[in-house]
PDB file of C-alpha atoms in Angstrom:
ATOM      1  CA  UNK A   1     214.365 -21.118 124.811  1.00 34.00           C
ATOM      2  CA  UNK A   2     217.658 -19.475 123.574  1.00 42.00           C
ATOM      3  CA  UNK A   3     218.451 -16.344 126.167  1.00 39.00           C
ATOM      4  CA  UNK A   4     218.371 -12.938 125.272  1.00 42.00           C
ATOM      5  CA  UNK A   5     222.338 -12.369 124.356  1.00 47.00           C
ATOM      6  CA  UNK A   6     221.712  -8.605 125.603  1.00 49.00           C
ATOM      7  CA  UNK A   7     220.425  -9.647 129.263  1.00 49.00           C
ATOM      8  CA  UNK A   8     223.125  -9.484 131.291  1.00 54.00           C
ATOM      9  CA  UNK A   9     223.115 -12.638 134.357  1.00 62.00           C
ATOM     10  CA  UNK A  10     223.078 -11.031 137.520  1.00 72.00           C
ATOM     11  CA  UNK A  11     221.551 -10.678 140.451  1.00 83.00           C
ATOM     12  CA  UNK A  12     220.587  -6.963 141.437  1.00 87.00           C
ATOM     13  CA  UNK A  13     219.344  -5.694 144.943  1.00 88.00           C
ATOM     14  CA  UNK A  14     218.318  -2.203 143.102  1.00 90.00           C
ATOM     15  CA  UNK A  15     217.310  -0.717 140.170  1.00 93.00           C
ATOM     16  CA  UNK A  16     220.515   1.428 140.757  1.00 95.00           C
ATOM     17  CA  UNK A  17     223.000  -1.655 140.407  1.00 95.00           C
ATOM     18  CA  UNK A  18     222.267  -2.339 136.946  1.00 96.00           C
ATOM     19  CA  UNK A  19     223.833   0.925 135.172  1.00 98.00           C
ATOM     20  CA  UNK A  20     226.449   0.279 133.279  1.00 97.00           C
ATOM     21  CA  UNK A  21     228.238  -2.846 131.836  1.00 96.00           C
ATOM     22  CA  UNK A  22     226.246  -2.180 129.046  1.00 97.00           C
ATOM     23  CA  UNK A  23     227.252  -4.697 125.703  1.00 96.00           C
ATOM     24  CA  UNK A  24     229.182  -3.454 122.885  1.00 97.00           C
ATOM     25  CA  UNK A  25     227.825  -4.284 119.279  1.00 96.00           C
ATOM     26  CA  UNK A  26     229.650  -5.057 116.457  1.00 95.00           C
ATOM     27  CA  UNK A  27     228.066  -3.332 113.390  1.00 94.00           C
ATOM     28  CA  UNK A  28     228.594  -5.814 110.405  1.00 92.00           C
ATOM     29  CA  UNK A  29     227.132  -3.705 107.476  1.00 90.00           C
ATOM     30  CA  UNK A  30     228.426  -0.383 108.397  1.00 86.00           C
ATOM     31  CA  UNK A  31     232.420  -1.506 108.225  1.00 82.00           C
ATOM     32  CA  UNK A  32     231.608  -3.484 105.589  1.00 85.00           C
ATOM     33  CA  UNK A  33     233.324  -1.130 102.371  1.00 87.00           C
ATOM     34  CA  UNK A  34     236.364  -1.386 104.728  1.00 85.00           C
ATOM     35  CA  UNK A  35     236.975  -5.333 105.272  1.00 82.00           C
ATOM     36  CA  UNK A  36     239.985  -4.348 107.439  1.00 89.00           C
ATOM     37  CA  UNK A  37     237.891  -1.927 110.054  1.00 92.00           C
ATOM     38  CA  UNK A  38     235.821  -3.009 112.914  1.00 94.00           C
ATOM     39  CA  UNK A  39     233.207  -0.675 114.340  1.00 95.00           C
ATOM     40  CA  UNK A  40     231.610  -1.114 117.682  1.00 96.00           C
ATOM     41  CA  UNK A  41     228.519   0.618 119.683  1.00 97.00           C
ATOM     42  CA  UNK A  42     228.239   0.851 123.114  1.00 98.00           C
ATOM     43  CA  UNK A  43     224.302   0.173 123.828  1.00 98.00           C
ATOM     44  CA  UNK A  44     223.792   2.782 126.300  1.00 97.00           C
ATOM     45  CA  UNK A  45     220.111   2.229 125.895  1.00 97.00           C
ATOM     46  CA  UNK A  46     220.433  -1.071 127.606  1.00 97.00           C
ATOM     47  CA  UNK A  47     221.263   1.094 131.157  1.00 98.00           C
ATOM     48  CA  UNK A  48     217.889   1.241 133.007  1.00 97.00           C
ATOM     49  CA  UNK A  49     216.873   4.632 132.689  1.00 97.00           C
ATOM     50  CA  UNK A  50     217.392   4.142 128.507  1.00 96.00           C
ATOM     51  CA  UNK A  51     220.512   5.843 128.673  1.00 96.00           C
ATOM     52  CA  UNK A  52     224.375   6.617 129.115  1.00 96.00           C
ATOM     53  CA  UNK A  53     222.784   9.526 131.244  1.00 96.00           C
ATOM     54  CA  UNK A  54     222.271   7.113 133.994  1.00 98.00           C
ATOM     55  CA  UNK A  55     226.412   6.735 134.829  1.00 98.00           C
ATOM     56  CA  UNK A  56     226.938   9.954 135.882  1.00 98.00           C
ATOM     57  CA  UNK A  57     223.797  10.880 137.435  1.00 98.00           C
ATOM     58  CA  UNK A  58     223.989   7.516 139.726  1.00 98.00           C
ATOM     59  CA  UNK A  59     227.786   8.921 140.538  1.00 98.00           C
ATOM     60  CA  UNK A  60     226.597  12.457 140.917  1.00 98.00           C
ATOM     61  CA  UNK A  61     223.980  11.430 143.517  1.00 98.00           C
ATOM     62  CA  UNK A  62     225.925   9.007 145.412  1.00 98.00           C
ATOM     63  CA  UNK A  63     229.085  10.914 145.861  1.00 98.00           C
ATOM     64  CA  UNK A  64     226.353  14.000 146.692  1.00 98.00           C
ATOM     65  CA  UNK A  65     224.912  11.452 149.504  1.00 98.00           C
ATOM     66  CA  UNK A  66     228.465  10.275 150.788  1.00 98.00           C
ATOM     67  CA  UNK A  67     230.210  13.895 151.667  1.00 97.00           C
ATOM     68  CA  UNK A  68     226.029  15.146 152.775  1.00 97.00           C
ATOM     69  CA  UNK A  69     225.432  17.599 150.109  1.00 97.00           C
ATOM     70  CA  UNK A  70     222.150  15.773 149.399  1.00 98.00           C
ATOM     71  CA  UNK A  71     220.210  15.122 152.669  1.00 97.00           C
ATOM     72  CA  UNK A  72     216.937  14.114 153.052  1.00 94.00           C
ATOM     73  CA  UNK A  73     215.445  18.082 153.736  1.00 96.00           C
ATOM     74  CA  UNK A  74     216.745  19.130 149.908  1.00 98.00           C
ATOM     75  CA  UNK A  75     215.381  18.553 146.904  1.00 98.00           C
ATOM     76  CA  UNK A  76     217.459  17.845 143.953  1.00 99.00           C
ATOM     77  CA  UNK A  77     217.490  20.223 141.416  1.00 98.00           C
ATOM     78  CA  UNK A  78     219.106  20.896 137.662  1.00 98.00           C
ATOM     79  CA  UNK A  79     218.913  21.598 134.257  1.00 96.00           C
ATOM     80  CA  UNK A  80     218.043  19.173 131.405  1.00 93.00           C
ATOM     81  CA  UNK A  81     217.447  18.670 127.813  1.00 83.00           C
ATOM     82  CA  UNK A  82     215.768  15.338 128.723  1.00 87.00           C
ATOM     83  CA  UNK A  83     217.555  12.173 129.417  1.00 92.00           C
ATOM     84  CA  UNK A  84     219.717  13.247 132.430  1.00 95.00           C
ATOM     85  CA  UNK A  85     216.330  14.566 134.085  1.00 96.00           C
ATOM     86  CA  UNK A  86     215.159  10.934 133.417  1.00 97.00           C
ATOM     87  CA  UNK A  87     218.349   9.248 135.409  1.00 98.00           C
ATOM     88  CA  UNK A  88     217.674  11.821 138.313  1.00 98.00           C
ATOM     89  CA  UNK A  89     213.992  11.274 138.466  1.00 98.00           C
ATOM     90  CA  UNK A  90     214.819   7.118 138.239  1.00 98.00           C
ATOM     91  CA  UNK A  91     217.560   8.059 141.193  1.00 98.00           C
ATOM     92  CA  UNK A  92     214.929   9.844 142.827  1.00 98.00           C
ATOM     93  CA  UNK A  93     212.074   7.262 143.282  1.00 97.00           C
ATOM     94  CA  UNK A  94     215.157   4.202 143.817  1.00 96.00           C
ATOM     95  CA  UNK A  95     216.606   6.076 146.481  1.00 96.00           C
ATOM     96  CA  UNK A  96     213.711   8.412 148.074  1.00 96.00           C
ATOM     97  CA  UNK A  97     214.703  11.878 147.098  1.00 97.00           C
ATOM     98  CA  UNK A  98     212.447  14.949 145.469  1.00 98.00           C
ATOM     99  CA  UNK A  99     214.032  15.946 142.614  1.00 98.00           C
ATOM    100  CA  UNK A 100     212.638  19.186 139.939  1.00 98.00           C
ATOM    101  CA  UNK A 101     214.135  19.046 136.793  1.00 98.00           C
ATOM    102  CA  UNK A 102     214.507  22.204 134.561  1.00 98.00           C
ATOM    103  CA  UNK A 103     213.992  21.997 131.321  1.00 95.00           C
ATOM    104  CA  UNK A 104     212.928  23.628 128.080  1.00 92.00           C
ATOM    105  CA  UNK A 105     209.154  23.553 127.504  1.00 92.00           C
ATOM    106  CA  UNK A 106     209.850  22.394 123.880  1.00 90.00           C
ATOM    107  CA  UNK A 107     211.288  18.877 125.068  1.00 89.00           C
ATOM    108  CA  UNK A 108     210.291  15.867 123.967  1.00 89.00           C
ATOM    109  CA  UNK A 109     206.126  14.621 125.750  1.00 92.00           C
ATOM    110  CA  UNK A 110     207.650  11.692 126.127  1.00 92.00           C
ATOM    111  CA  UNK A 111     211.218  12.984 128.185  1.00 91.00           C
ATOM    112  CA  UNK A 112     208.423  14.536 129.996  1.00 95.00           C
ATOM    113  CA  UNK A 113     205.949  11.848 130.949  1.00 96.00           C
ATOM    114  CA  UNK A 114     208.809   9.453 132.246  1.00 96.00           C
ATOM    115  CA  UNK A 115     210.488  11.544 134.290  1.00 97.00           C
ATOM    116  CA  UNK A 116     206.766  12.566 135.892  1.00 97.00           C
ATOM    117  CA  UNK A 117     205.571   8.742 136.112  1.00 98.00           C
ATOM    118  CA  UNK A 118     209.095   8.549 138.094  1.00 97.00           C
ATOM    119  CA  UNK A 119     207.783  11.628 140.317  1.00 97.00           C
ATOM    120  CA  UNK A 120     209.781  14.486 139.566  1.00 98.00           C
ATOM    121  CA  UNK A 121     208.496  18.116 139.313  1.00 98.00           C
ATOM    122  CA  UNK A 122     209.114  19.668 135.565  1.00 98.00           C
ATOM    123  CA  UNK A 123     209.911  23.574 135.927  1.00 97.00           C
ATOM    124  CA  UNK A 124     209.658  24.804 132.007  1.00 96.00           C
ATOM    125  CA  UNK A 125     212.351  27.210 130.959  1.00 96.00           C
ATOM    126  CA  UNK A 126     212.047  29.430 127.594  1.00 94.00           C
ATOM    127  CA  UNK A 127     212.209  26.916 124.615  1.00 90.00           C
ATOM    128  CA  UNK A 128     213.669  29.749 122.751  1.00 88.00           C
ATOM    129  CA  UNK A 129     216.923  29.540 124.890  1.00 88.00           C
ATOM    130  CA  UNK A 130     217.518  26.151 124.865  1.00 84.00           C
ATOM    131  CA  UNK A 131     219.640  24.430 126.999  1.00 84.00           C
ATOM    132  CA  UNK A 132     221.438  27.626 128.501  1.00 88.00           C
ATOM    133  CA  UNK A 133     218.093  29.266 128.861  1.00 93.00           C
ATOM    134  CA  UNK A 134     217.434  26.197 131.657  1.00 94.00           C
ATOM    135  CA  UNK A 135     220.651  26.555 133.166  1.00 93.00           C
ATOM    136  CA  UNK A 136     220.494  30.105 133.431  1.00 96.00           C
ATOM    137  CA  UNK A 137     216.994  29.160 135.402  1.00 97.00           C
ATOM    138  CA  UNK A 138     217.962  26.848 137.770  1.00 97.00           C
ATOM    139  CA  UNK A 139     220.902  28.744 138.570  1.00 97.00           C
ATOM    140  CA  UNK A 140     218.459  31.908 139.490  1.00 98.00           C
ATOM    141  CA  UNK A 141     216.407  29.512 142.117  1.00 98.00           C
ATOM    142  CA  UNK A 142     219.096  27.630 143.521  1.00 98.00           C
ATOM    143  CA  UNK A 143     220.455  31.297 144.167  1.00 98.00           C
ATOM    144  CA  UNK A 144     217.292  32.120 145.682  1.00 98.00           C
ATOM    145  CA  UNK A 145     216.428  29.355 147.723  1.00 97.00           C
ATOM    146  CA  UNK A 146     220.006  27.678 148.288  1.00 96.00           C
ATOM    147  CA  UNK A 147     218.080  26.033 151.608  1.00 96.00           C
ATOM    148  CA  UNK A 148     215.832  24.049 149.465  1.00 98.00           C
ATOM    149  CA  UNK A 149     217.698  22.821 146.592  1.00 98.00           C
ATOM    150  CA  UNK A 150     221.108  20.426 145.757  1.00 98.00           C
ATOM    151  CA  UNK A 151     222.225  21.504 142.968  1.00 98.00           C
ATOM    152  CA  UNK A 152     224.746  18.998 141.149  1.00 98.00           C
ATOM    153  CA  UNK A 153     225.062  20.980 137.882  1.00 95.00           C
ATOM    154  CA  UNK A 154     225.969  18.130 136.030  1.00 93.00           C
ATOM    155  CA  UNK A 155     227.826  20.462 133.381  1.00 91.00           C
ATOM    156  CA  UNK A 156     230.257  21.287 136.372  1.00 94.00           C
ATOM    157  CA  UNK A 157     230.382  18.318 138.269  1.00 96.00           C
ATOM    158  CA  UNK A 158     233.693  16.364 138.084  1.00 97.00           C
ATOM    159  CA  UNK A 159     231.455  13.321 139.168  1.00 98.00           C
ATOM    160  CA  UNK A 160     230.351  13.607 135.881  1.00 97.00           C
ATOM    161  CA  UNK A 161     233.351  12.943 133.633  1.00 97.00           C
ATOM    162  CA  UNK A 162     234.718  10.119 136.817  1.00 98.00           C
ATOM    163  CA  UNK A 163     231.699   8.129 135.958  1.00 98.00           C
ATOM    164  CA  UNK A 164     232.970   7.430 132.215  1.00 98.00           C
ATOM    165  CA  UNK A 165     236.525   7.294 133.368  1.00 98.00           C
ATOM    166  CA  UNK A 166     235.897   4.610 135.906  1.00 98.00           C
ATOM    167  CA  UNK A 167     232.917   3.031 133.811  1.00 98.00           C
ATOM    168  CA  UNK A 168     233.023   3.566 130.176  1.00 98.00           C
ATOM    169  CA  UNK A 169     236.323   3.855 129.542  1.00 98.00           C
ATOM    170  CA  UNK A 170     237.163   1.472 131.934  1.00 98.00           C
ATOM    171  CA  UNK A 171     234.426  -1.138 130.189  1.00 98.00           C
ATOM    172  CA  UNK A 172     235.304  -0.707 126.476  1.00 98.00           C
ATOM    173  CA  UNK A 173     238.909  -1.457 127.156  1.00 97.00           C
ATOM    174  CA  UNK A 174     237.959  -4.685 128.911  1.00 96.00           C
ATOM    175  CA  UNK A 175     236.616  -5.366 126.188  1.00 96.00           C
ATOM    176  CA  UNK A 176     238.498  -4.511 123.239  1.00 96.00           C
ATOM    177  CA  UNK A 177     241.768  -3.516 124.479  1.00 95.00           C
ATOM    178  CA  UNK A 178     244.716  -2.717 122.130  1.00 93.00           C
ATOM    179  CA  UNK A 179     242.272  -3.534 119.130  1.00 94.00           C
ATOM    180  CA  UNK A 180     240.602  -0.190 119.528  1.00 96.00           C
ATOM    181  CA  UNK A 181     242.305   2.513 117.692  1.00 96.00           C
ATOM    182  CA  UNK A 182     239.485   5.190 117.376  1.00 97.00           C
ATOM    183  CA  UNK A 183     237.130   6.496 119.998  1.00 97.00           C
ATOM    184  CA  UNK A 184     233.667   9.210 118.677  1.00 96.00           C
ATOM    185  CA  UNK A 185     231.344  10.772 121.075  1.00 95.00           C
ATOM    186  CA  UNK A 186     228.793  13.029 120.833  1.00 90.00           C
ATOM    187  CA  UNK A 187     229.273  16.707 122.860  1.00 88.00           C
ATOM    188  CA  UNK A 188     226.854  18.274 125.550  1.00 81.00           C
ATOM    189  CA  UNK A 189     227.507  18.074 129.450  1.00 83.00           C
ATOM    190  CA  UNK A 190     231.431  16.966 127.467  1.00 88.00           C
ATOM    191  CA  UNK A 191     231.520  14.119 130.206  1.00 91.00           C
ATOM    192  CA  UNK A 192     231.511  11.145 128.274  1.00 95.00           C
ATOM    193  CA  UNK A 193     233.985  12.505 126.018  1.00 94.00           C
ATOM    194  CA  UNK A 194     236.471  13.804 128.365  1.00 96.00           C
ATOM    195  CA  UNK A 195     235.745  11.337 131.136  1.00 97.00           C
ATOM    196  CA  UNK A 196     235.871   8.252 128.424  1.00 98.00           C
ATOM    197  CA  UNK A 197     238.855   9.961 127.101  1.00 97.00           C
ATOM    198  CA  UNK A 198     241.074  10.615 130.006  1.00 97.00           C
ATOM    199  CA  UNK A 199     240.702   6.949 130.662  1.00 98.00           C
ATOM    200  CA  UNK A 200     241.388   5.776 126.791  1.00 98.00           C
ATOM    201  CA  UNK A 201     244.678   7.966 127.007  1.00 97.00           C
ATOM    202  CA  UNK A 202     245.853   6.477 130.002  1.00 97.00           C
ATOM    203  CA  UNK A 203     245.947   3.559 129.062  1.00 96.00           C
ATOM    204  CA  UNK A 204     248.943   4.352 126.211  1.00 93.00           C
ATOM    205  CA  UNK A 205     250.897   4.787 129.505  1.00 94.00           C
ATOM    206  CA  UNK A 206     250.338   1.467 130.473  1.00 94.00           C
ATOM    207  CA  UNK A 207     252.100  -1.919 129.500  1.00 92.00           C
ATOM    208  CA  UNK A 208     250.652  -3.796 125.990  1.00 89.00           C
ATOM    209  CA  UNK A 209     248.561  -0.198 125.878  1.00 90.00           C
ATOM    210  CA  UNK A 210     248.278   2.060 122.985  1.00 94.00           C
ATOM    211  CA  UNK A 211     247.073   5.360 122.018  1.00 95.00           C
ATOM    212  CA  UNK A 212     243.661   5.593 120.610  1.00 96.00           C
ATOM    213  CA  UNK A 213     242.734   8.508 119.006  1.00 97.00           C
ATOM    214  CA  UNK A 214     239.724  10.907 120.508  1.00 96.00           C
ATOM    215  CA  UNK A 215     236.898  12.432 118.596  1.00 96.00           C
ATOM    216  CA  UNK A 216     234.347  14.738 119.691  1.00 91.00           C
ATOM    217  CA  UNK A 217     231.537  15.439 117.684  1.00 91.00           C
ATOM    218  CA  UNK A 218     229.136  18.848 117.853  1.00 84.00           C
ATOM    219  CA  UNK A 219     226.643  20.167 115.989  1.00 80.00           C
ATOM    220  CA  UNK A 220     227.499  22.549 113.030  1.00 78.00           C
ATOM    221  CA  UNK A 221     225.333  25.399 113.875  1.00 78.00           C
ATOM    222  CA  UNK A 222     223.800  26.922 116.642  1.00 72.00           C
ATOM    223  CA  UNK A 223     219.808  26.172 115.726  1.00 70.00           C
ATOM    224  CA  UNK A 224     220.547  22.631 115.069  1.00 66.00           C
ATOM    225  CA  UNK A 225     217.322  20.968 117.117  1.00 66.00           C
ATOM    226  CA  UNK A 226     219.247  18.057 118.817  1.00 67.00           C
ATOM    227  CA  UNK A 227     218.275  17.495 122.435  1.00 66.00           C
ATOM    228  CA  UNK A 228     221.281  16.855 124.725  1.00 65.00           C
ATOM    229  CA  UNK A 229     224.038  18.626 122.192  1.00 72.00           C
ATOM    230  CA  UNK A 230     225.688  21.353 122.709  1.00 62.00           C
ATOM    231  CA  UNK A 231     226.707  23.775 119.638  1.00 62.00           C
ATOM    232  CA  UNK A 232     229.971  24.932 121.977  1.00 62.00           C
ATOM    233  CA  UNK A 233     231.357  28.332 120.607  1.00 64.00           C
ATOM    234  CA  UNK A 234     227.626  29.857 121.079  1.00 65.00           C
ATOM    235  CA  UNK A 235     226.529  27.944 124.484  1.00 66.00           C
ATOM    236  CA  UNK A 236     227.265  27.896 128.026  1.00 64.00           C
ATOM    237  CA  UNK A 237     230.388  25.650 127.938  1.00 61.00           C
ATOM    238  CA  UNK A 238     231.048  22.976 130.816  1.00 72.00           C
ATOM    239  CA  UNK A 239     233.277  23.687 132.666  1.00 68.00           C
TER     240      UNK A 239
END
């Protein structure tokens, strides 16, 4: 039988161990009006929980474990569109932890039944406000009960950008090296971008490097509809 060229060979003692490393794919067709380009995807789907979500929620929760933010008396708590809320709830029943996960009541039944099959509790926030209207939520009951809850705040966290820079960043240039000229990402917590980033700049500062040029990508309008971006001159911005 010829082996799955996506399964990666090796050994894992937890669920946990296998995010990241995920394979980059060459697209053939799309580069093909431009014989002299090469474009690559990173398969962020291929990460456990389904997506690139899982990198910094795994570093979120283990630094959060190391300094004893998150003990076993709190219950992890923060806002999601949907696919970060499905790395905490997969972090969650790995590791042992409650977690609640705020999110708009308009996301996705499926978001929802994963990250409940996982165990979390879903808190529903106005699907009117979007993603700031969840944030603006879990920031009133972590105020109220600050006892009971971790908060990570994963649009705050600088766990959350140090997960691309020492894992995405750090992976696509082990792989492709000087022959990558162009980085795109998509905007909404702004961690891949500025995490992948800061790592993809450094390395013009080091020997054979070169400088690859950054592009973040964000919805044109406010209403646009697309879980997990941010429209950033009329939301919450990360900080």
């Amino acid at each position: 039988m010829k082996p799955n060229r996506f399964v990666r060979s090796r050994r894992l003692n937890n669920v946990i161990d296998a995010v990241g490393n995920t394979p980059l794919l060459r697209l053939k067709k799309v580069a093909s009006t431009a014989p002299d380009v090469e474009v690559f995807v990173k398969l962020e789907f291929c990460n456990p929980g389904g997506s690139v979500k899982d990198r910094p929620a795994k570093r979120m929760v283990e630094d959060a474990i190391a300094d004893g933010r998150l003990t076993d008396d709190k219950i992890l708590i923060d806002a999601t569109s949907g696919n970060t809320g499905v790395a905490y709830a997969l972090m969650g029943a790995a590791l042992g932890f409650r977690v609640n996960l705020v999110m708009p009541k308009n996301v996705s039944k499926a978001r929802k039944d994963i990250t409940q099959a996982y165990g979390a509790e879903l808190i529903h926030s106005s699907p009117m406000e979007g993603s700031d209207g969840a944030i603006r939520l879990v920031r009133e009951l972590v105020e109220k009960h600050p006892e009971k809850y971790f908060y990570p705040d994963q649009y705050s966290n600088p766990s959350n950008p140090l997960a691309h820079y020492h894992g995405t960043g750090k992976e696509i240039l082990e792989v492709l090296g000087d022959r990558l000229s162009v980085f795109v990402t998509a905007l909404g917590t702004s961690g891949t971008a500025m995490g992948t980033t800061r790592r993809l700049k450094d390395f013009a500062k080091e020997p054979g490097g070169r400088n690859i040029r950054c592009v973040a990508v964000e919805p044109a309008e406010a209403l646009h509809g697309l879980e997990g971006l941010k429209h950033m001159a009329s939301s919450i911005v990360p900080n």
